[in-house]
mmCIF file of C-alpha atoms in Angstrom:
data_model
loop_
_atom_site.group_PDB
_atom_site.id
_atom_site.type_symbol
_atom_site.label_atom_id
_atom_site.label_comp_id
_atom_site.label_asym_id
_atom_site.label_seq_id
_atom_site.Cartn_x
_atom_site.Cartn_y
_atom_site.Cartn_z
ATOM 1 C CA UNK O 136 -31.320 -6.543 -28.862
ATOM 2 C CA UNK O 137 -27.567 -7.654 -29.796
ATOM 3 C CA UNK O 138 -26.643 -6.572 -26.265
ATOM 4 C CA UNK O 139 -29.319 -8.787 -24.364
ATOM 5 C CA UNK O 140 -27.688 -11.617 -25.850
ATOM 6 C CA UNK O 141 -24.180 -10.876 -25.658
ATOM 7 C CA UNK O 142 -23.413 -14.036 -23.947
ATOM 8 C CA UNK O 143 -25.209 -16.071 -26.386
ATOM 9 C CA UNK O 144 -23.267 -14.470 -29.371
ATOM 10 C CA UNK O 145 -19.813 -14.750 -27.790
ATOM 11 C CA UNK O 146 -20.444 -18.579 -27.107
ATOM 12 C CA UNK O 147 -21.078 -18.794 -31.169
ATOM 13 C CA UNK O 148 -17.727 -16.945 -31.686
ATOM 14 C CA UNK O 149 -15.919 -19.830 -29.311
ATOM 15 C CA UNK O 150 -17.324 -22.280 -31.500
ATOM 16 C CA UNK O 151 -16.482 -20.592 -34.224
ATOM 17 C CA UNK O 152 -12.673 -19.928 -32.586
ATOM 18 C CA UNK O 153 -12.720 -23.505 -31.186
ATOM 19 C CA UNK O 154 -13.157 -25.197 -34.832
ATOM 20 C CA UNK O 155 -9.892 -23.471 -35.864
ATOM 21 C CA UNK O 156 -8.045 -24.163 -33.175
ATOM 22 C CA UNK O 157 -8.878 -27.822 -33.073
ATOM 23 C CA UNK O 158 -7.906 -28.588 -36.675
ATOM 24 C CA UNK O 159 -4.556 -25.944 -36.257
ATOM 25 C CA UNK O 160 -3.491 -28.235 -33.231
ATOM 26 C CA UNK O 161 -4.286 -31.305 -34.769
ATOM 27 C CA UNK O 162 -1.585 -30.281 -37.451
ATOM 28 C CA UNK O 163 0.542 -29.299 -35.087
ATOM 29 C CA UNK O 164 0.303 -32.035 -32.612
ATOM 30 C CA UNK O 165 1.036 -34.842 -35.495
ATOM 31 C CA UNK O 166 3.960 -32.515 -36.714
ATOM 32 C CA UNK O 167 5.899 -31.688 -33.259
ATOM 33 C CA UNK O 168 4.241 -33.725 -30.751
ATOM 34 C CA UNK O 169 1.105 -32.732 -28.299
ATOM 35 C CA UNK O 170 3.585 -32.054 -25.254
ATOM 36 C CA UNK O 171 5.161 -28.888 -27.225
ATOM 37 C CA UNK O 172 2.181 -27.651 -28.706
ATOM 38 C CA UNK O 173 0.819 -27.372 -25.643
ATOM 39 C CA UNK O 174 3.581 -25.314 -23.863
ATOM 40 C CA UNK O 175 4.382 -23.429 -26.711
ATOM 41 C CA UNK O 176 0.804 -22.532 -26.752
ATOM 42 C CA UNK O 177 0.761 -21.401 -23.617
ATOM 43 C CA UNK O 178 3.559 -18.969 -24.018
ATOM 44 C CA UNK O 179 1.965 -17.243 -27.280
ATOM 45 C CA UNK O 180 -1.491 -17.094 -25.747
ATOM 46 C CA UNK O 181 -0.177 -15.472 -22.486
ATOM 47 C CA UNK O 182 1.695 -12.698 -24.938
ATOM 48 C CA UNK O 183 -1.606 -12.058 -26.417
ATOM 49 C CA UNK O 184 -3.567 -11.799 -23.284
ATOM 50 C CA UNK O 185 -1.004 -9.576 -21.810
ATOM 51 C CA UNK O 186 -1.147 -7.312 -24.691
ATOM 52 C CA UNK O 187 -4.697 -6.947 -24.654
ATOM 53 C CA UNK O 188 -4.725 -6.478 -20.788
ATOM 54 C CA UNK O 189 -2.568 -3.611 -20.988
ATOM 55 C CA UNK O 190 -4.341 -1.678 -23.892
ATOM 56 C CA UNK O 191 -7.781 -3.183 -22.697
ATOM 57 C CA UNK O 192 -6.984 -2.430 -18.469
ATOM 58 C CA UNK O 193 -3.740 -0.175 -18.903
ATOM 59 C CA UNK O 194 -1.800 -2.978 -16.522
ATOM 60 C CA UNK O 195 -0.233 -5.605 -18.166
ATOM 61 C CA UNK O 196 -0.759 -8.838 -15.839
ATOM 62 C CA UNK O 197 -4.192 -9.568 -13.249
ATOM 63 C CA UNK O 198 -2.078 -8.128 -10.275
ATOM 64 C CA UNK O 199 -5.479 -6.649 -9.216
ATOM 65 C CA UNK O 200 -7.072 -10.040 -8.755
ATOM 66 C CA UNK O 201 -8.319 -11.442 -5.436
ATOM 67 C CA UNK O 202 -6.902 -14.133 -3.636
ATOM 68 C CA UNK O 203 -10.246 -16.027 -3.525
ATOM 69 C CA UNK O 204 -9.823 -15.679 -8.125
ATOM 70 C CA UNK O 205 -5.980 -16.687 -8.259
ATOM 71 C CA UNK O 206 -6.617 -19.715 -6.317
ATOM 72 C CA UNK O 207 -9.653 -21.053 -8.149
ATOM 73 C CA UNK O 208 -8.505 -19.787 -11.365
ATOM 74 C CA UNK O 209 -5.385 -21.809 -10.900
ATOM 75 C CA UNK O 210 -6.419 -24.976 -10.161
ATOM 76 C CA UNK O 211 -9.155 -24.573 -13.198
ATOM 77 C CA UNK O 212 -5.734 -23.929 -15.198
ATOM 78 C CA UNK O 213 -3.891 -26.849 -14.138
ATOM 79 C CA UNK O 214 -7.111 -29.051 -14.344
ATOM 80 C CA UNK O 215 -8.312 -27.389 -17.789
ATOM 81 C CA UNK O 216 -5.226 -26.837 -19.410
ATOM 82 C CA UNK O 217 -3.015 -29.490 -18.213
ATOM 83 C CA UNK O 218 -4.601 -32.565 -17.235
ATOM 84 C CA UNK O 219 -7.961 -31.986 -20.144
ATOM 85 C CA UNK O 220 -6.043 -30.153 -22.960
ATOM 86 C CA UNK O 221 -2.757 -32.273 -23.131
ATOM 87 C CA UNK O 222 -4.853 -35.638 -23.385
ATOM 88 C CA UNK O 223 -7.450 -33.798 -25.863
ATOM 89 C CA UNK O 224 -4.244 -33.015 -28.129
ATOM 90 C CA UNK O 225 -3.275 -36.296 -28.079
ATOM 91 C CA UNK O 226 -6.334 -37.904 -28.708
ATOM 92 C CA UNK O 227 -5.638 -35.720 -32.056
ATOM 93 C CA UNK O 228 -3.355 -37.384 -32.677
ATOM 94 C CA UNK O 229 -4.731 -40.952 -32.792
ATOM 95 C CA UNK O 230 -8.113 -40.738 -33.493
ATOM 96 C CA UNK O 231 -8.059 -36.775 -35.182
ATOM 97 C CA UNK O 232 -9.890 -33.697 -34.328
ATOM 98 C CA UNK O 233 -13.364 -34.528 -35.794
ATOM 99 C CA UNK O 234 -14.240 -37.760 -33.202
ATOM 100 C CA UNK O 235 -12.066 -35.946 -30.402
ATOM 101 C CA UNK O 236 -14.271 -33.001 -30.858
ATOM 102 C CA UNK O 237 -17.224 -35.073 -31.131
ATOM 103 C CA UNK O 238 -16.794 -36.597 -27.283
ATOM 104 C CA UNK O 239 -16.305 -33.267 -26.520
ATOM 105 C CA UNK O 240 -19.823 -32.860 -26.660
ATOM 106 C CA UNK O 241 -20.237 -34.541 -23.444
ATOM 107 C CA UNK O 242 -18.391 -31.422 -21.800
ATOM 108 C CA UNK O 243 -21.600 -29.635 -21.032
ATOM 109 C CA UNK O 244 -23.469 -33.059 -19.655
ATOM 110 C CA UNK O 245 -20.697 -33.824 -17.334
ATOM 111 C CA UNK O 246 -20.366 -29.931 -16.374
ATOM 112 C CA UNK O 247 -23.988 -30.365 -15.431
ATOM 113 C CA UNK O 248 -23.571 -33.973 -13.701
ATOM 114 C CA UNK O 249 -20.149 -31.961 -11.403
ATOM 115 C CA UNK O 250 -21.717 -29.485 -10.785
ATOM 116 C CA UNK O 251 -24.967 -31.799 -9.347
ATOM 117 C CA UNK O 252 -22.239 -33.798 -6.805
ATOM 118 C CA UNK O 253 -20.459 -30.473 -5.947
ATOM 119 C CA UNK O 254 -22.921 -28.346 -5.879
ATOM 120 C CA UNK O 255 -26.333 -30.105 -5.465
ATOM 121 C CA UNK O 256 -27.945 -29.030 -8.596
ATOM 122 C CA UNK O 257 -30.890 -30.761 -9.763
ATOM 123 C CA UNK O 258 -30.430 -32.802 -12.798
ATOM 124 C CA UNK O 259 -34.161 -33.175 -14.380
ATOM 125 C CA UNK O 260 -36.006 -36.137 -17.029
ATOM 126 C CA UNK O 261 -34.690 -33.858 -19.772
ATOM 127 C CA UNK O 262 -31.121 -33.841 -18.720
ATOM 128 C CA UNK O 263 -30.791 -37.376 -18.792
ATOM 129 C CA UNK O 264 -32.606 -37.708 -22.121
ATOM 130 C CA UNK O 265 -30.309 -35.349 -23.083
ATOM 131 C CA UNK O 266 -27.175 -36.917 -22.034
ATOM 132 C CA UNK O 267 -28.430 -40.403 -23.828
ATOM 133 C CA UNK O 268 -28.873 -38.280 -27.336
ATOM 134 C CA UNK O 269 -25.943 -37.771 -27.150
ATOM 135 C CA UNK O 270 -23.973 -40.748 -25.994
ATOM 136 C CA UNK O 271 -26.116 -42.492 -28.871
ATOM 137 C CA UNK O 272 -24.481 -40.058 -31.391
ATOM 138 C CA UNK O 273 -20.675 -40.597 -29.868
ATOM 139 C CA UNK O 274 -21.297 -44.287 -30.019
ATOM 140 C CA UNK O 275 -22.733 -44.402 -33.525
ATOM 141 C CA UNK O 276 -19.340 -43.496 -34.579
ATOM 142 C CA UNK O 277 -16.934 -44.571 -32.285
ATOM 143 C CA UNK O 278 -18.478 -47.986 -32.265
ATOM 144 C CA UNK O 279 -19.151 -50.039 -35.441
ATOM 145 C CA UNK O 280 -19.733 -53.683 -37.241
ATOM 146 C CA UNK O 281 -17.894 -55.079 -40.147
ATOM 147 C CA UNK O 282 -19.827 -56.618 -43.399
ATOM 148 C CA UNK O 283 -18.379 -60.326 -41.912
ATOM 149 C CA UNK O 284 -21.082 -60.649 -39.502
ATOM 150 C CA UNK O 285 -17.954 -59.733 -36.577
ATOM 151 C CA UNK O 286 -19.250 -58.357 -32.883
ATOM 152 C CA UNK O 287 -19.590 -54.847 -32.776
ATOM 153 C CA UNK O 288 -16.258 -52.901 -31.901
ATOM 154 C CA UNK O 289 -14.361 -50.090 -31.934
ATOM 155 C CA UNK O 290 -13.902 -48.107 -35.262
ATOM 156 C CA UNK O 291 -11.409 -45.952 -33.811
ATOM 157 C CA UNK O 292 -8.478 -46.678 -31.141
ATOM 158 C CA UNK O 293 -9.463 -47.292 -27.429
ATOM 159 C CA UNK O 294 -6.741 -45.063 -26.408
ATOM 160 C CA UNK O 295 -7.648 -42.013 -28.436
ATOM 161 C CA UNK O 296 -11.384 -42.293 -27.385
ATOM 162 C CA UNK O 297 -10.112 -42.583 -23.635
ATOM 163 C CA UNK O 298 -7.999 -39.556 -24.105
ATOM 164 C CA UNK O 299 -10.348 -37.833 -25.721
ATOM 165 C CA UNK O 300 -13.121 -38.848 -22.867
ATOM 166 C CA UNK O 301 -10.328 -37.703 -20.191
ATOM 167 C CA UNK O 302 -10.307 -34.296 -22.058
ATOM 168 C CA UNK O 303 -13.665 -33.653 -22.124
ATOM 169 C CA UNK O 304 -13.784 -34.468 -18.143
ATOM 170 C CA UNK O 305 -10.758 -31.767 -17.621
ATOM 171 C CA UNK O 306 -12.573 -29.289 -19.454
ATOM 172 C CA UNK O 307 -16.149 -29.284 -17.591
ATOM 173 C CA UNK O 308 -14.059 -29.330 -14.239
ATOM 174 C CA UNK O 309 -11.973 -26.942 -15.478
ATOM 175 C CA UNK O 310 -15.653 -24.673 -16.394
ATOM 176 C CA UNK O 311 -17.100 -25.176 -13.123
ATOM 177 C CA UNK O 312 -14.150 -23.989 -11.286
ATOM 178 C CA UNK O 313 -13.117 -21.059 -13.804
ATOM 179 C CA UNK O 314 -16.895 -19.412 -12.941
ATOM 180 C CA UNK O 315 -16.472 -20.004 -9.078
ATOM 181 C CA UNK O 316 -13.024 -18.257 -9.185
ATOM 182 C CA UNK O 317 -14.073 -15.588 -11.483
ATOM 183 C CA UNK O 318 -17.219 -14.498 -10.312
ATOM 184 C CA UNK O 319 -17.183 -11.048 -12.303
ATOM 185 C CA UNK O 320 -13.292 -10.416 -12.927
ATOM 186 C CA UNK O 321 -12.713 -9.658 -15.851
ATOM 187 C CA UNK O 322 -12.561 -12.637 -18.378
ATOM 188 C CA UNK O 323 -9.490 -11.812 -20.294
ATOM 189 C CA UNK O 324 -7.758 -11.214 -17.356
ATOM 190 C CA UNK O 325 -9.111 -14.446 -15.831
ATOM 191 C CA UNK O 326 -7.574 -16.217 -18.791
ATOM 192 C CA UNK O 327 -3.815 -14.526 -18.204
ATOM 193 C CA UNK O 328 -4.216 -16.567 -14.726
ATOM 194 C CA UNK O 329 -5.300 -19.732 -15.972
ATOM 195 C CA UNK O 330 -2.893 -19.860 -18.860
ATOM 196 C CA UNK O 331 -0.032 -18.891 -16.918
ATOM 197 C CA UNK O 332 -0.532 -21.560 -14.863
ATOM 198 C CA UNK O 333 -1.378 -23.908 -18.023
ATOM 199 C CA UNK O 334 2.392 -22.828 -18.776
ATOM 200 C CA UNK O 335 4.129 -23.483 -15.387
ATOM 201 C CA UNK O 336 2.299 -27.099 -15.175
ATOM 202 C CA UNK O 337 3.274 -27.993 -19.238
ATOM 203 C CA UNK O 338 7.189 -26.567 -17.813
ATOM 204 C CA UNK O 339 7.146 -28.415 -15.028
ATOM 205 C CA UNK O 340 6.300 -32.154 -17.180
ATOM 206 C CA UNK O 341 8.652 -31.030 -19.659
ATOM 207 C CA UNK O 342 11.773 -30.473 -17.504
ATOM 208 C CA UNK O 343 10.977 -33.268 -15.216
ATOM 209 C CA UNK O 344 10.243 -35.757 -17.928
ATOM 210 C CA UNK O 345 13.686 -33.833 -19.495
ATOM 211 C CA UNK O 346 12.142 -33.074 -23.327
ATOM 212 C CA UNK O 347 13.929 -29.792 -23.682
ATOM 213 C CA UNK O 348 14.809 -31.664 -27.036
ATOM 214 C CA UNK O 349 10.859 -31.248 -28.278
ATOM 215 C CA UNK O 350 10.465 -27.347 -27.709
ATOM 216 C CA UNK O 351 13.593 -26.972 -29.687
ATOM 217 C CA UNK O 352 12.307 -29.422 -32.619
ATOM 218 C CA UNK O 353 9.121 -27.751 -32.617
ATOM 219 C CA UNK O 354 10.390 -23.927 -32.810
ATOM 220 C CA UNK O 355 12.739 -24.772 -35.781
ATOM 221 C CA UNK O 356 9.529 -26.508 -37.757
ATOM 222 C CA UNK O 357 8.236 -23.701 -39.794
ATOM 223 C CA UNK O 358 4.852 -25.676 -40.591
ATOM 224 C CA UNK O 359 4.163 -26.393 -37.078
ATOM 225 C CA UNK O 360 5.089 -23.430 -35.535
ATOM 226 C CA UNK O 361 2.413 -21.258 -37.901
ATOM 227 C CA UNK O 362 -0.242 -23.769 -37.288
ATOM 228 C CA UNK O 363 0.784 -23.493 -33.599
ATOM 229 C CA UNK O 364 0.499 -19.464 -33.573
ATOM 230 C CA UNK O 365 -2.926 -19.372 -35.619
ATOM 231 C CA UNK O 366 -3.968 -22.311 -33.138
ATOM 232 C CA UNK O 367 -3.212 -20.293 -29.988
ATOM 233 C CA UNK O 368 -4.696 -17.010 -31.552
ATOM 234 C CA UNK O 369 -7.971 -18.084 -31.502
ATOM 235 C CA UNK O 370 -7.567 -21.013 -29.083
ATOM 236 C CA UNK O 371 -6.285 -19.656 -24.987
ATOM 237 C CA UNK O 372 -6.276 -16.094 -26.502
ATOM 238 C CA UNK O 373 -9.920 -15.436 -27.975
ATOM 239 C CA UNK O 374 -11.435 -19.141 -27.320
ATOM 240 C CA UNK O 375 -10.866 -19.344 -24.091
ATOM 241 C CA UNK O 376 -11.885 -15.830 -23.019
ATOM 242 C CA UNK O 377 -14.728 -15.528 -25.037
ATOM 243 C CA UNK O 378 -15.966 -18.825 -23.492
ATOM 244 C CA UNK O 379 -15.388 -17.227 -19.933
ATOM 245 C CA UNK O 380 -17.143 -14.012 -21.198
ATOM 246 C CA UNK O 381 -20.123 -15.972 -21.864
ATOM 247 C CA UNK O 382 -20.351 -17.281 -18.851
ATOM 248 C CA UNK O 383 -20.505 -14.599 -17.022
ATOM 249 C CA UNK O 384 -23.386 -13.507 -19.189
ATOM 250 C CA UNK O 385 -25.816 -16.253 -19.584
ATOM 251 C CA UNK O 386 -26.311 -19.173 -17.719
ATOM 252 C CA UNK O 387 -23.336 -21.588 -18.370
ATOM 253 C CA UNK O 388 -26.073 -24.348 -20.002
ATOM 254 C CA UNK O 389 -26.597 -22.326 -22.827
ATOM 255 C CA UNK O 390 -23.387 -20.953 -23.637
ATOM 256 C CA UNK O 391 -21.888 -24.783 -23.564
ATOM 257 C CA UNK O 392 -24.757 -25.740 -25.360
ATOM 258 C CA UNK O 393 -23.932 -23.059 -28.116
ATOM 259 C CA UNK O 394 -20.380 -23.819 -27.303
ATOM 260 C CA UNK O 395 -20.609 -27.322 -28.369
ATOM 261 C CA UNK O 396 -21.618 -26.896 -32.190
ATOM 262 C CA UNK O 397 -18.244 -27.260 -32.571
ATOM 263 C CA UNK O 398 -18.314 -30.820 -34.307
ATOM 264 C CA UNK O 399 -21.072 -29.812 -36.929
ATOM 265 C CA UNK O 400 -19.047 -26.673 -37.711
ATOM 266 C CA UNK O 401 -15.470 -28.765 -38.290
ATOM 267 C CA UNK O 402 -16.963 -31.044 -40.859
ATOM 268 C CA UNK O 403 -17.034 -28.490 -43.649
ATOM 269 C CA UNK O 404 -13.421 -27.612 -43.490
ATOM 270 C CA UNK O 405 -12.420 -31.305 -42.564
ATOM 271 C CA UNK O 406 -13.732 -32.281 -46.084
ATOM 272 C CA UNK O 407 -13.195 -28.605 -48.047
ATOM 273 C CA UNK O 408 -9.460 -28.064 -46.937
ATOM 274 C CA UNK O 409 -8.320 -30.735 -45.462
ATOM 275 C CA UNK O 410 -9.726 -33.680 -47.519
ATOM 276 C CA UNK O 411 -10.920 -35.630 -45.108
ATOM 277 C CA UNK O 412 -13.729 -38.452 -45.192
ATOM 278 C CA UNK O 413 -16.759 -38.079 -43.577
ATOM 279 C CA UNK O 414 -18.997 -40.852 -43.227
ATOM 280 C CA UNK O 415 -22.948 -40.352 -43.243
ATOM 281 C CA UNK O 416 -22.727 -41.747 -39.468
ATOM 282 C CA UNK O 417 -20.161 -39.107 -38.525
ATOM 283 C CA UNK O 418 -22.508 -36.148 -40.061
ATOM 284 C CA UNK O 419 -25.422 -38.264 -38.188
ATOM 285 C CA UNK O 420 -23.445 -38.984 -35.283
ATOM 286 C CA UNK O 421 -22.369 -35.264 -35.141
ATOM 287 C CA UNK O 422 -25.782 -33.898 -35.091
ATOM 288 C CA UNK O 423 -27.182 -35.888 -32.368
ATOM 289 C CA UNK O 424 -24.027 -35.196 -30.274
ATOM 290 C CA UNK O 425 -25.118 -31.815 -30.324
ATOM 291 C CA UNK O 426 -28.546 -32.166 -30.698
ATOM 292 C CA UNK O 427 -28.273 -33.598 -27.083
ATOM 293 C CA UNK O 428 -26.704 -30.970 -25.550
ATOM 294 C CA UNK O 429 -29.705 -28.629 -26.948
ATOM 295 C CA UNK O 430 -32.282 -31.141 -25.048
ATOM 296 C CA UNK O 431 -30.055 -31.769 -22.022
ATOM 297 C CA UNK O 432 -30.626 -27.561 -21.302
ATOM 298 C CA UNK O 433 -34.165 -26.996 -22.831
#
């Protein structure tokens, strides 16, 4: 029974792995900036994965992957990790990991609407009901009126909600890619490819942009650096394989439908540990984000 749905269990544990992460980086990110989170990240997760690999596969790096894997793999990285991660961590840093994680709900419809202009899949009634459940959810937060009778407008910054967007867009490119390069390599492995080169791409901005001087700030800062570690722990390390896992094991709808709980599961320790405010729209908002991904793969 457990093992029929294998796939749809380890897409529960990314959501579960993904809710940590997002609130660990979002500490981190306002602490020592979202350019050396990410590349410090990087670094930690590909310890972990190469650790695994070599008690999990006895070799210590994919040097048994194909051609055909390193290639897509790679580009998923760069698109993924580089281009969708760094502008989701700095959304978290304007607008916070709740609403960032909340457009991230729009991951699986725009993974569906890709793969539709890449690949010619048919997008059906549902789908687009779907995807309007839950724009309607994003915008009942994002968007809002004041009690003076003003036009509606933003309730959180443009920029943040644009990064945020930007991120989402990296990641279900990033998806689409990661299962055409993987096929059925192993997922941890698959991971070691993408985050390594996650890390060369977040080296490269870093020494041609010349902020040495962050890396440096960041690894002395005690604070950050443990959020930073339990972030990329369950972020690149388990998240990120785990999400790949359950891919390969049920069709990618469901697991980023399952996958994207993760705004209803960050409200508890937003408010518990954190002591956050939650509106009633966010909890509303939250729950038709998500409830819109369920729809847009009935």
């Amino acid at each position: 029974m457990l093992s029929s749905h294998i796939g749809e269990f380890a897409a529960l544990a990314t959501a579960f792995f993904w809710t940590i992460t997002a609130l660990s980086f979002e500490r981190a990110s306002i602490r020592v900036g979202s350019l050396a989170v990410n590349l410090l990240r990087m670094a930690l997760a590909l310890v972990f994965l190469s650790i695994f690999s070599y008690i999990h596969r006895g070799i210590i790096y994919p040097v048994d992957a194909s051609a055909h894997a390193w290639f897509w793999l790679v580009i998923s990285g760069l698109v993924g990790f580089v281009l969708g991660d760094y502008m989701l961590f700095e959304s978290f840093t304007i607008i916070g990991s709740r609403i960032s994680m909340l457009i991230m709900t729009l991951v699986p419809p725009i993974t569906a609407f890709v793969s539709w202009l890449i690949l010619g899949e048919v997008m059906s009634v549902l789908n687009f009901i779907g995807m309007m459940i839950t724009l309607s959810g994003i915008v009942l937060v994002v968007f809002g009126r004041s009690g003076n009778g003003e036009k509606i407008r933003f309730r959180h910054p443009v920029r943040g909600i644009l990064l945020a967007f930007g991120g989402a867009v990296g990641q279900a490119v990033g998806l689409v890619l990661s299962k055409y390069g993987m096929a059925s390599y192993d997922a941890f492995a698959a991971s070691q490819i993408r985050v390594t080169a996650g890390l060369i791409g977040f080296a490269a901005i870093i020494l041609i942009s010349g902020r040495w001087f962050k890396i440096r700030n960041a690894v002395g800062d005690r604070k950050g650096m443990r959020a930073i570690l339990l972030g990329s722990f369950f972020g690149p390390f388990l998240g990120v394989s785990f999400s790949l896992f359950s891919v390969q094991h049920t069709e990618a709808g469901i697991a980023s439908t399952i996958m994207a709980m993760v705004p209803v599961f960050i409200i508890a320790p937003a408010v518990i540990i954190f002591k956050q405010k939650v509106t009633l729209k966010e909890i509303i908002g939250a729950v038709l984000g998500v409830g819109g991904v369920v729809v847009f793969f009935i």
